[in-house]
Amino acid sequence: MPNDSDENRPGAERERPWPPEPLLPVEARRAAAWCVVTLLIATVVALGVWLCVELSTAVTPLLLALLGSGLLGPLYRRLMRLNRSLAAGLTCAVLVVVVGGAGYIVVSALVDTGDQIIASLRSAAKSLSEHFGAAGTSLDDLASRSKQLITKFGGSAASGLLAGVSVVGQFLAASVLALLLTFFFLRDSDKAVRALNDWAPGSSGPQLERMARRGFQGIEGFMRGTTFIALIDALCITIGLLILRVPGAVGLGALVFVGAYIPYLGAFISGAVAVLVALADRGFVIALWALGVVLAVQILEGHVLQPMIQSRTVQMHPATVLLAITAGAGVAGILGMLLSVPLVAAVSGVLHELRVHYAAGSDSGDSGPAASPASS
């Protein structure tokens, strides 16, 4: 029969049953947990992208309406002293005039100078073929057949009249739906905020409202800043090409304006086209001057305009922008390239608000109840 003295022996502790040790160390288990969370987030994101692609007929006007609301939001707030519905209607009318006028100017400029630009690109491709052999010959073939491809595409569209009418009808329907959604977004924004607070679980309404406002501020800042920068870039490059007497300067400036909405990539493509046109029609020296104009405008944008305009509203690393453009192009082509960056700006704003919220929560938790009055 064991007595109490047996329990006091040094070997008694070794005989007690201990729980088994975990198979993996703590670091490995944490890494596995983070991997599971990452896979879950990636699955949710992939499902969301798939749903957006499948429901693109409704999602595209919704996103365009958000961009339009972000672009003309300041004008609506100035007109709110009149009446909400009247202010939203006037803002939508301004949106139609601005978008329609800009589209007409861009399309007419490209149509009027399209032949000159294509002919200049053909001449540039021929000169390149003389210096670079087979690579230049392929460029020459591509340039010489570009207009034939456009003509063939136009003939196919004309032969398939019903398909063409269907595409035009879808475009008009999407435009009208986007315009109506813009009207309702502007007029009923306060109702949407109240609904968000009512539907939010528990006391998370104010935090969700701050996240939504921060995301919309990202879209608003990107659209206003990019439009202003695109206008300055197009004017500077157009004036420079006109001084150099490069043919199709207005059309090239319009191309620069449109390409500015695709950061980095659009400016590179439009600038390369301008330099090639100058090389074909005005020679090597003028092409160097055109390259200097393009580089000067890009330096002005990168070192003056971007820090003054975009840095106050949304800050994104260039690698993030390029990845967003690539992903948008893979999902929805050119439309995806145009919409991807403002969407990433909105997500960046939401994540920034979450980071600020949790940082404030951790600070208040460390400092105790005395830190709570800071919220006032």
mmCIF file of C-alpha atoms in Angstrom:
data_model
loop_
_atom_site.group_PDB
_atom_site.id
_atom_site.type_symbol
_atom_site.label_atom_id
_atom_site.label_comp_id
_atom_site.label_asym_id
_atom_site.label_seq_id
_atom_site.Cartn_x
_atom_site.Cartn_y
_atom_site.Cartn_z
ATOM 1 C CA MET A 1 0.000 0.000 0.000
ATOM 2 C CA PRO A 2 1.585 3.284 -1.020
ATOM 3 C CA ASN A 3 2.102 5.892 1.620
ATOM 4 C CA ASP A 4 2.552 9.639 1.440
ATOM 5 C CA SER A 5 6.291 9.331 1.437
ATOM 6 C CA ASP A 6 6.191 7.674 -2.007
ATOM 7 C CA GLU A 7 4.704 10.789 -3.528
ATOM 8 C CA ASN A 8 7.588 12.877 -2.274
ATOM 9 C CA ARG A 9 10.208 10.811 -4.022
ATOM 10 C CA PRO A 10 12.106 12.515 -6.893
ATOM 11 C CA GLY A 11 11.041 9.858 -9.403
ATOM 12 C CA ALA A 12 7.363 10.194 -8.651
ATOM 13 C CA GLU A 13 6.877 13.184 -10.935
ATOM 14 C CA ARG A 14 8.257 11.219 -13.891
ATOM 15 C CA GLU A 15 5.654 8.505 -13.410
ATOM 16 C CA ARG A 16 2.714 10.914 -13.710
ATOM 17 C CA PRO A 17 0.973 10.904 -17.135
ATOM 18 C CA TRP A 18 1.582 14.137 -19.062
ATOM 19 C CA PRO A 19 -0.432 15.295 -22.137
ATOM 20 C CA PRO A 20 1.322 14.445 -25.393
ATOM 21 C CA GLU A 21 3.416 17.138 -27.045
ATOM 22 C CA PRO A 22 1.996 18.747 -30.244
ATOM 23 C CA LEU A 23 3.290 17.336 -33.507
ATOM 24 C CA LEU A 24 4.097 20.799 -34.929
ATOM 25 C CA PRO A 25 5.763 23.736 -33.240
ATOM 26 C CA VAL A 26 3.867 26.947 -32.573
ATOM 27 C CA GLU A 27 5.406 28.757 -35.561
ATOM 28 C CA ALA A 28 4.326 26.033 -37.987
ATOM 29 C CA ARG A 29 0.772 26.042 -36.635
ATOM 30 C CA ARG A 30 0.567 29.810 -36.992
ATOM 31 C CA ALA A 31 1.832 29.587 -40.565
ATOM 32 C CA ALA A 32 -0.746 26.902 -41.330
ATOM 33 C CA ALA A 33 -3.521 29.053 -39.855
ATOM 34 C CA TRP A 34 -2.443 32.036 -41.983
ATOM 35 C CA CYS A 35 -2.385 29.796 -45.062
ATOM 36 C CA VAL A 36 -5.953 28.683 -44.374
ATOM 37 C CA VAL A 37 -7.069 32.309 -43.931
ATOM 38 C CA THR A 38 -5.298 33.317 -47.160
ATOM 39 C CA LEU A 39 -6.956 30.468 -49.073
ATOM 40 C CA LEU A 40 -10.364 31.454 -47.726
ATOM 41 C CA ILE A 41 -9.854 35.099 -48.711
ATOM 42 C CA ALA A 42 -8.616 34.080 -52.176
ATOM 43 C CA THR A 43 -11.656 31.817 -52.611
ATOM 44 C CA VAL A 44 -14.045 34.613 -51.649
ATOM 45 C CA VAL A 45 -12.279 37.068 -53.993
ATOM 46 C CA ALA A 46 -12.323 34.566 -56.864
ATOM 47 C CA LEU A 47 -16.028 33.903 -56.276
ATOM 48 C CA GLY A 48 -16.705 37.646 -56.262
ATOM 49 C CA VAL A 49 -14.805 38.147 -59.527
ATOM 50 C CA TRP A 50 -16.677 35.232 -61.118
ATOM 51 C CA LEU A 51 -20.019 36.678 -60.054
ATOM 52 C CA CYS A 52 -19.043 40.109 -61.414
ATOM 53 C CA VAL A 53 -18.127 38.556 -64.771
ATOM 54 C CA GLU A 54 -21.319 36.544 -64.923
ATOM 55 C CA LEU A 55 -23.415 39.574 -63.940
ATOM 56 C CA SER A 56 -21.395 42.056 -66.001
ATOM 57 C CA THR A 57 -24.556 43.446 -67.596
ATOM 58 C CA ALA A 58 -25.560 44.863 -64.217
ATOM 59 C CA VAL A 59 -22.135 45.267 -62.611
ATOM 60 C CA THR A 60 -20.614 47.390 -65.392
ATOM 61 C CA PRO A 61 -23.259 50.182 -65.217
ATOM 62 C CA LEU A 62 -22.992 50.066 -61.425
ATOM 63 C CA LEU A 63 -19.220 50.633 -61.519
ATOM 64 C CA LEU A 64 -19.522 53.324 -64.182
ATOM 65 C CA ALA A 65 -22.133 55.078 -62.038
ATOM 66 C CA LEU A 66 -19.754 55.006 -59.074
ATOM 67 C CA LEU A 67 -17.019 56.556 -61.217
ATOM 68 C CA GLY A 68 -19.403 59.225 -62.504
ATOM 69 C CA SER A 69 -20.614 59.990 -58.988
ATOM 70 C CA GLY A 70 -17.046 60.276 -57.772
ATOM 71 C CA LEU A 71 -16.075 62.576 -60.635
ATOM 72 C CA LEU A 72 -18.995 64.991 -60.280
ATOM 73 C CA GLY A 73 -19.596 64.686 -56.536
ATOM 74 C CA PRO A 74 -18.170 68.153 -55.724
ATOM 75 C CA LEU A 75 -20.464 69.779 -58.300
ATOM 76 C CA TYR A 76 -23.494 68.050 -56.793
ATOM 77 C CA ARG A 77 -22.576 69.226 -53.309
ATOM 78 C CA ARG A 78 -22.386 72.797 -54.576
ATOM 79 C CA LEU A 79 -25.830 72.505 -56.171
ATOM 80 C CA MET A 80 -27.474 70.854 -53.144
ATOM 81 C CA ARG A 81 -28.692 74.229 -51.855
ATOM 82 C CA LEU A 82 -31.297 74.215 -54.638
ATOM 83 C CA ASN A 83 -32.940 70.820 -54.299
ATOM 84 C CA ARG A 84 -31.598 67.277 -54.101
ATOM 85 C CA SER A 85 -33.456 65.974 -57.137
ATOM 86 C CA LEU A 86 -32.786 69.128 -59.154
ATOM 87 C CA ALA A 87 -29.105 69.104 -58.167
ATOM 88 C CA ALA A 88 -28.754 65.421 -59.107
ATOM 89 C CA GLY A 89 -30.539 66.047 -62.430
ATOM 90 C CA LEU A 90 -28.322 69.004 -63.293
ATOM 91 C CA THR A 91 -25.225 67.027 -62.353
ATOM 92 C CA CYS A 92 -26.292 64.138 -64.582
ATOM 93 C CA ALA A 93 -26.930 66.611 -67.407
ATOM 94 C CA VAL A 94 -23.430 67.990 -66.944
ATOM 95 C CA LEU A 95 -22.124 64.423 -66.983
ATOM 96 C CA VAL A 96 -23.861 63.740 -70.305
ATOM 97 C CA VAL A 97 -22.508 66.963 -71.801
ATOM 98 C CA VAL A 98 -18.963 66.355 -70.542
ATOM 99 C CA VAL A 99 -18.745 62.680 -71.486
ATOM 100 C CA GLY A 100 -20.559 63.190 -74.791
ATOM 101 C CA GLY A 101 -18.483 66.231 -75.722
ATOM 102 C CA ALA A 102 -15.200 64.563 -74.748
ATOM 103 C CA GLY A 103 -16.156 61.424 -76.653
ATOM 104 C CA TYR A 104 -17.116 63.437 -79.721
ATOM 105 C CA ILE A 105 -13.856 65.407 -79.625
ATOM 106 C CA VAL A 106 -11.746 62.282 -79.174
ATOM 107 C CA VAL A 107 -13.535 60.244 -81.843
ATOM 108 C CA SER A 108 -13.656 63.076 -84.374
ATOM 109 C CA ALA A 109 -9.987 63.880 -83.820
ATOM 110 C CA LEU A 110 -8.985 60.252 -84.253
ATOM 111 C CA VAL A 111 -11.193 59.854 -87.331
ATOM 112 C CA ASP A 112 -9.912 63.039 -88.964
ATOM 113 C CA THR A 113 -6.266 62.238 -88.345
ATOM 114 C CA GLY A 114 -6.473 58.458 -88.336
ATOM 115 C CA ASP A 115 -5.291 58.119 -91.937
ATOM 116 C CA GLN A 116 -2.306 60.352 -91.254
ATOM 117 C CA ILE A 117 -1.373 58.413 -88.138
ATOM 118 C CA ILE A 118 -1.668 55.032 -89.882
ATOM 119 C CA ALA A 119 0.340 56.264 -92.880
ATOM 120 C CA SER A 120 3.010 57.637 -90.549
ATOM 121 C CA LEU A 121 3.180 54.350 -88.673
ATOM 122 C CA ARG A 122 3.582 52.500 -91.966
ATOM 123 C CA SER A 123 6.451 54.758 -92.956
ATOM 124 C CA ALA A 124 8.049 54.310 -89.539
ATOM 125 C CA ALA A 125 7.697 50.540 -89.814
ATOM 126 C CA LYS A 126 9.339 50.589 -93.255
ATOM 127 C CA SER A 127 12.264 52.610 -91.959
ATOM 128 C CA LEU A 128 12.605 50.217 -89.043
ATOM 129 C CA SER A 129 12.519 47.246 -91.398
ATOM 130 C CA GLU A 130 15.492 48.674 -93.266
ATOM 131 C CA HIS A 131 17.546 48.761 -90.065
ATOM 132 C CA PHE A 132 16.268 45.736 -88.109
ATOM 133 C CA GLY A 133 15.497 43.189 -90.805
ATOM 134 C CA ALA A 134 12.838 40.580 -90.075
ATOM 135 C CA ALA A 135 11.564 42.273 -86.918
ATOM 136 C CA GLY A 136 10.991 45.483 -88.808
ATOM 137 C CA THR A 137 9.354 43.574 -91.676
ATOM 138 C CA SER A 138 6.788 42.139 -89.280
ATOM 139 C CA LEU A 139 6.083 45.646 -88.010
ATOM 140 C CA ASP A 140 5.678 46.796 -91.607
ATOM 141 C CA ASP A 141 3.215 43.981 -92.303
ATOM 142 C CA LEU A 142 1.269 44.806 -89.174
ATOM 143 C CA ALA A 143 1.056 48.493 -90.023
ATOM 144 C CA SER A 144 0.160 47.875 -93.673
ATOM 145 C CA ARG A 145 -2.630 45.492 -92.734
ATOM 146 C CA SER A 146 -4.018 47.515 -89.834
ATOM 147 C CA LYS A 147 -6.360 49.530 -92.010
ATOM 148 C CA GLN A 148 -7.391 46.398 -93.915
ATOM 149 C CA LEU A 149 -8.262 44.738 -90.616
ATOM 150 C CA ILE A 150 -10.306 47.773 -89.578
ATOM 151 C CA THR A 151 -12.107 47.747 -92.950
ATOM 152 C CA LYS A 152 -12.715 44.019 -92.701
ATOM 153 C CA PHE A 153 -14.050 44.418 -89.178
ATOM 154 C CA GLY A 154 -16.367 47.179 -90.346
ATOM 155 C CA GLY A 155 -17.598 44.987 -93.215
ATOM 156 C CA SER A 156 -18.242 42.107 -90.842
ATOM 157 C CA ALA A 157 -20.160 44.399 -88.518
ATOM 158 C CA ALA A 158 -22.185 45.727 -91.448
ATOM 159 C CA SER A 159 -22.947 42.221 -92.727
ATOM 160 C CA GLY A 160 -24.051 41.106 -89.285
ATOM 161 C CA LEU A 161 -26.590 43.890 -88.897
ATOM 162 C CA LEU A 162 -28.586 42.172 -86.187
ATOM 163 C CA ALA A 163 -25.468 41.526 -84.118
ATOM 164 C CA GLY A 164 -24.416 45.144 -84.557
ATOM 165 C CA VAL A 165 -27.835 46.414 -83.501
ATOM 166 C CA SER A 166 -27.682 44.131 -80.468
ATOM 167 C CA VAL A 167 -24.282 45.484 -79.435
ATOM 168 C CA VAL A 168 -25.430 49.082 -79.894
ATOM 169 C CA GLY A 169 -28.596 48.344 -77.948
ATOM 170 C CA GLN A 170 -26.612 46.835 -75.076
ATOM 171 C CA PHE A 171 -24.285 49.827 -75.040
ATOM 172 C CA LEU A 172 -27.170 52.296 -74.971
ATOM 173 C CA ALA A 173 -28.983 50.308 -72.279
ATOM 174 C CA ALA A 174 -25.841 50.183 -70.134
ATOM 175 C CA SER A 175 -25.282 53.922 -70.619
ATOM 176 C CA VAL A 176 -28.864 54.801 -69.648
ATOM 177 C CA LEU A 177 -28.731 52.472 -66.639
ATOM 178 C CA ALA A 178 -25.405 53.981 -65.534
ATOM 179 C CA LEU A 179 -26.873 57.481 -65.862
ATOM 180 C CA LEU A 180 -29.941 56.565 -63.805
ATOM 181 C CA LEU A 181 -27.801 54.902 -61.155
ATOM 182 C CA THR A 182 -25.614 58.003 -61.015
ATOM 183 C CA PHE A 183 -28.733 60.110 -60.409
ATOM 184 C CA PHE A 184 -29.896 57.867 -57.570
ATOM 185 C CA PHE A 185 -26.417 57.581 -56.049
ATOM 186 C CA LEU A 186 -26.138 61.349 -55.891
ATOM 187 C CA ARG A 187 -29.662 62.062 -54.677
ATOM 188 C CA ASP A 188 -30.100 59.208 -52.182
ATOM 189 C CA SER A 189 -26.610 58.943 -50.741
ATOM 190 C CA ASP A 190 -27.853 59.936 -47.270
ATOM 191 C CA LYS A 191 -30.548 57.236 -47.430
ATOM 192 C CA ALA A 192 -27.904 54.673 -48.349
ATOM 193 C CA VAL A 193 -25.861 55.726 -45.320
ATOM 194 C CA ARG A 194 -28.885 55.375 -43.029
ATOM 195 C CA ALA A 195 -29.705 51.971 -44.504
ATOM 196 C CA LEU A 196 -26.119 50.859 -43.945
ATOM 197 C CA ASN A 197 -26.357 51.853 -40.292
ATOM 198 C CA ASP A 198 -29.723 50.113 -39.909
ATOM 199 C CA TRP A 199 -28.601 46.856 -41.508
ATOM 200 C CA ALA A 200 -25.225 46.706 -39.795
ATOM 201 C CA PRO A 201 -25.041 44.039 -37.077
ATOM 202 C CA GLY A 202 -24.632 45.266 -33.532
ATOM 203 C CA SER A 203 -22.744 48.531 -33.138
ATOM 204 C CA SER A 204 -20.678 48.172 -36.324
ATOM 205 C CA GLY A 205 -22.747 50.741 -38.249
ATOM 206 C CA PRO A 206 -20.463 53.759 -37.729
ATOM 207 C CA GLN A 207 -17.385 51.739 -38.634
ATOM 208 C CA LEU A 208 -19.012 50.416 -41.825
ATOM 209 C CA GLU A 209 -20.054 53.956 -42.704
ATOM 210 C CA ARG A 210 -16.487 55.204 -42.271
ATOM 211 C CA MET A 211 -15.203 52.354 -44.453
ATOM 212 C CA ALA A 212 -17.745 53.086 -47.172
ATOM 213 C CA ARG A 213 -16.952 56.801 -47.125
ATOM 214 C CA ARG A 214 -13.212 56.127 -47.219
ATOM 215 C CA GLY A 215 -13.613 53.771 -50.190
ATOM 216 C CA PHE A 216 -15.726 56.276 -52.102
ATOM 217 C CA GLN A 217 -13.212 59.004 -51.316
ATOM 218 C CA GLY A 218 -10.574 56.818 -52.956
ATOM 219 C CA ILE A 219 -12.664 56.545 -56.142
ATOM 220 C CA GLU A 220 -13.498 60.254 -56.055
ATOM 221 C CA GLY A 221 -9.895 61.305 -55.584
ATOM 222 C CA PHE A 222 -8.631 59.005 -58.321
ATOM 223 C CA MET A 223 -11.196 60.146 -60.876
ATOM 224 C CA ARG A 224 -10.781 63.867 -60.247
ATOM 225 C CA GLY A 225 -6.998 63.705 -60.066
ATOM 226 C CA THR A 226 -6.633 61.487 -63.131
ATOM 227 C CA THR A 227 -8.977 63.651 -65.207
ATOM 228 C CA PHE A 228 -7.082 66.813 -64.307
ATOM 229 C CA ILE A 229 -3.714 65.181 -64.994
ATOM 230 C CA ALA A 230 -4.961 63.688 -68.286
ATOM 231 C CA LEU A 231 -6.166 67.101 -69.441
ATOM 232 C CA ILE A 232 -2.817 68.744 -68.650
ATOM 233 C CA ASP A 233 -0.855 65.919 -70.322
ATOM 234 C CA ALA A 234 -2.998 66.041 -73.465
ATOM 235 C CA LEU A 235 -2.764 69.837 -73.751
ATOM 236 C CA CYS A 236 1.018 69.903 -73.234
ATOM 237 C CA ILE A 237 1.729 67.093 -75.696
ATOM 238 C CA THR A 238 -0.705 68.502 -78.276
ATOM 239 C CA ILE A 239 0.918 71.961 -78.075
ATOM 240 C CA GLY A 240 4.375 70.413 -78.350
ATOM 241 C CA LEU A 241 3.434 68.316 -81.381
ATOM 242 C CA LEU A 242 1.767 71.305 -83.042
ATOM 243 C CA ILE A 243 4.928 73.369 -82.557
ATOM 244 C CA LEU A 244 6.955 70.530 -84.085
ATOM 245 C CA ARG A 245 4.368 70.320 -86.923
ATOM 246 C CA VAL A 246 3.772 66.614 -86.384
ATOM 247 C CA PRO A 247 0.746 65.416 -88.409
ATOM 248 C CA GLY A 248 -2.271 64.296 -86.436
ATOM 249 C CA ALA A 249 -1.242 66.234 -83.335
ATOM 250 C CA VAL A 250 -4.848 66.699 -82.154
ATOM 251 C CA GLY A 251 -5.636 63.020 -82.558
ATOM 252 C CA LEU A 252 -2.448 62.056 -80.743
ATOM 253 C CA GLY A 253 -3.349 64.448 -77.926
ATOM 254 C CA ALA A 254 -6.782 62.837 -77.709
ATOM 255 C CA LEU A 255 -5.088 59.438 -77.530
ATOM 256 C CA VAL A 256 -2.924 60.729 -74.668
ATOM 257 C CA PHE A 257 -6.034 61.958 -72.820
ATOM 258 C CA VAL A 258 -7.774 58.585 -73.083
ATOM 259 C CA GLY A 259 -4.615 56.634 -72.281
ATOM 260 C CA ALA A 260 -4.022 58.631 -69.099
ATOM 261 C CA TYR A 261 -6.870 56.732 -67.427
ATOM 262 C CA ILE A 262 -4.682 53.610 -67.665
ATOM 263 C CA PRO A 263 -1.718 54.643 -65.479
ATOM 264 C CA TYR A 264 1.818 54.028 -66.768
ATOM 265 C CA LEU A 265 0.793 51.692 -69.596
ATOM 266 C CA GLY A 266 -1.485 54.174 -71.374
ATOM 267 C CA ALA A 267 1.069 56.981 -71.220
ATOM 268 C CA PHE A 268 3.782 54.687 -72.580
ATOM 269 C CA ILE A 269 1.691 53.489 -75.540
ATOM 270 C CA SER A 270 0.360 56.930 -76.509
ATOM 271 C CA GLY A 271 3.823 58.498 -76.174
ATOM 272 C CA ALA A 272 5.400 55.756 -78.304
ATOM 273 C CA VAL A 273 2.789 56.305 -81.035
ATOM 274 C CA ALA A 274 3.485 60.064 -81.045
ATOM 275 C CA VAL A 275 7.246 59.502 -81.360
ATOM 276 C CA LEU A 276 6.794 56.977 -84.184
ATOM 277 C CA VAL A 277 4.545 59.369 -86.107
ATOM 278 C CA ALA A 278 7.103 62.150 -85.701
ATOM 279 C CA LEU A 279 9.880 59.799 -86.857
ATOM 280 C CA ALA A 280 7.959 58.817 -89.975
ATOM 281 C CA ASP A 281 6.901 62.253 -91.181
ATOM 282 C CA ARG A 282 9.419 64.680 -89.733
ATOM 283 C CA GLY A 283 12.626 62.702 -89.458
ATOM 284 C CA PHE A 284 14.969 61.568 -86.731
ATOM 285 C CA VAL A 285 15.684 65.017 -85.256
ATOM 286 C CA ILE A 286 12.008 65.942 -84.856
ATOM 287 C CA ALA A 287 11.354 62.481 -83.411
ATOM 288 C CA LEU A 288 13.985 63.195 -80.760
ATOM 289 C CA TRP A 289 12.286 66.513 -80.006
ATOM 290 C CA ALA A 290 8.916 64.717 -79.759
ATOM 291 C CA LEU A 291 10.490 62.179 -77.419
ATOM 292 C CA GLY A 292 11.795 65.077 -75.346
ATOM 293 C CA VAL A 293 8.311 66.598 -75.166
ATOM 294 C CA VAL A 294 6.796 63.286 -74.068
ATOM 295 C CA LEU A 295 9.494 62.693 -71.454
ATOM 296 C CA ALA A 296 9.183 66.275 -70.166
ATOM 297 C CA VAL A 297 5.428 65.839 -69.748
ATOM 298 C CA GLN A 298 5.921 62.508 -67.970
ATOM 299 C CA ILE A 299 8.520 64.074 -65.651
ATOM 300 C CA LEU A 300 6.102 66.931 -64.942
ATOM 301 C CA GLU A 301 3.381 64.425 -64.168
ATOM 302 C CA GLY A 302 5.530 62.176 -61.998
ATOM 303 C CA HIS A 303 7.363 64.838 -60.010
ATOM 304 C CA VAL A 304 4.858 67.726 -59.849
ATOM 305 C CA LEU A 305 1.298 66.746 -60.727
ATOM 306 C CA GLN A 306 1.158 63.348 -59.037
ATOM 307 C CA PRO A 307 2.598 64.548 -55.694
ATOM 308 C CA MET A 308 0.380 67.654 -55.713
ATOM 309 C CA ILE A 309 -2.879 65.991 -56.767
ATOM 310 C CA GLN A 310 -2.999 62.229 -56.320
ATOM 311 C CA SER A 311 -0.922 62.010 -53.149
ATOM 312 C CA ARG A 312 -3.571 64.018 -51.275
ATOM 313 C CA THR A 313 -6.352 61.609 -52.139
ATOM 314 C CA VAL A 314 -5.021 58.118 -52.861
ATOM 315 C CA GLN A 315 -1.553 56.619 -52.635
ATOM 316 C CA MET A 316 -0.767 53.342 -54.379
ATOM 317 C CA HIS A 317 2.553 51.766 -55.176
ATOM 318 C CA PRO A 318 3.311 51.500 -58.929
ATOM 319 C CA ALA A 319 3.642 47.714 -58.615
ATOM 320 C CA THR A 320 0.126 47.545 -57.170
ATOM 321 C CA VAL A 321 -1.209 49.651 -60.047
ATOM 322 C CA LEU A 322 0.479 47.477 -62.684
ATOM 323 C CA LEU A 323 -0.809 44.268 -61.094
ATOM 324 C CA ALA A 324 -4.313 45.749 -60.947
ATOM 325 C CA ILE A 325 -4.159 46.716 -64.633
ATOM 326 C CA THR A 326 -2.929 43.248 -65.603
ATOM 327 C CA ALA A 327 -5.652 41.534 -63.584
ATOM 328 C CA GLY A 328 -8.331 43.863 -64.988
ATOM 329 C CA ALA A 329 -7.189 43.199 -68.543
ATOM 330 C CA GLY A 330 -7.329 39.460 -67.944
ATOM 331 C CA VAL A 331 -10.857 39.654 -66.510
ATOM 332 C CA ALA A 332 -12.602 42.250 -68.708
ATOM 333 C CA GLY A 333 -10.164 43.511 -71.365
ATOM 334 C CA ILE A 334 -9.911 47.269 -71.902
ATOM 335 C CA LEU A 335 -12.907 47.962 -69.675
ATOM 336 C CA GLY A 336 -11.235 46.000 -66.900
ATOM 337 C CA MET A 337 -8.052 48.031 -67.334
ATOM 338 C CA LEU A 338 -10.040 51.248 -66.938
ATOM 339 C CA LEU A 339 -12.016 50.080 -63.898
ATOM 340 C CA SER A 340 -9.353 48.113 -62.042
ATOM 341 C CA VAL A 341 -7.309 51.031 -60.695
ATOM 342 C CA PRO A 342 -10.232 53.015 -59.155
ATOM 343 C CA LEU A 343 -11.533 49.794 -57.619
ATOM 344 C CA VAL A 344 -8.122 49.102 -56.112
ATOM 345 C CA ALA A 345 -8.106 52.710 -54.855
ATOM 346 C CA ALA A 346 -11.430 52.052 -53.109
ATOM 347 C CA VAL A 347 -10.175 48.797 -51.579
ATOM 348 C CA SER A 348 -7.006 50.575 -50.467
ATOM 349 C CA GLY A 349 -9.100 53.231 -48.733
ATOM 350 C CA VAL A 350 -11.200 50.601 -46.955
ATOM 351 C CA LEU A 351 -8.095 48.722 -45.789
ATOM 352 C CA HIS A 352 -6.577 51.978 -44.573
ATOM 353 C CA GLU A 353 -9.687 52.694 -42.512
ATOM 354 C CA LEU A 354 -9.596 49.175 -41.045
ATOM 355 C CA ARG A 355 -5.935 49.572 -40.141
ATOM 356 C CA VAL A 356 -6.630 52.898 -38.427
ATOM 357 C CA HIS A 357 -9.593 51.397 -36.573
ATOM 358 C CA TYR A 358 -7.689 48.394 -35.232
ATOM 359 C CA ALA A 359 -4.650 50.511 -34.408
ATOM 360 C CA ALA A 360 -6.857 52.857 -32.375
ATOM 361 C CA GLY A 361 -8.491 49.883 -30.681
ATOM 362 C CA SER A 362 -5.154 48.372 -29.701
ATOM 363 C CA ASP A 363 -3.927 51.729 -28.392
ATOM 364 C CA SER A 364 -7.031 52.207 -26.288
ATOM 365 C CA GLY A 365 -6.730 48.659 -24.988
ATOM 366 C CA ASP A 366 -3.122 49.201 -23.932
ATOM 367 C CA SER A 367 -3.728 52.564 -22.311
ATOM 368 C CA GLY A 368 -6.871 51.565 -20.458
ATOM 369 C CA PRO A 369 -10.142 53.414 -20.027
ATOM 370 C CA ALA A 370 -8.437 56.755 -19.745
ATOM 371 C CA ALA A 371 -7.719 56.750 -23.491
ATOM 372 C CA SER A 372 -11.386 56.520 -24.486
ATOM 373 C CA PRO A 373 -12.121 60.298 -24.494
ATOM 374 C CA ALA A 374 -9.852 60.645 -27.496
ATOM 375 C CA SER A 375 -12.734 59.521 -29.648
ATOM 376 C CA SER A 376 -14.512 62.787 -28.990
#
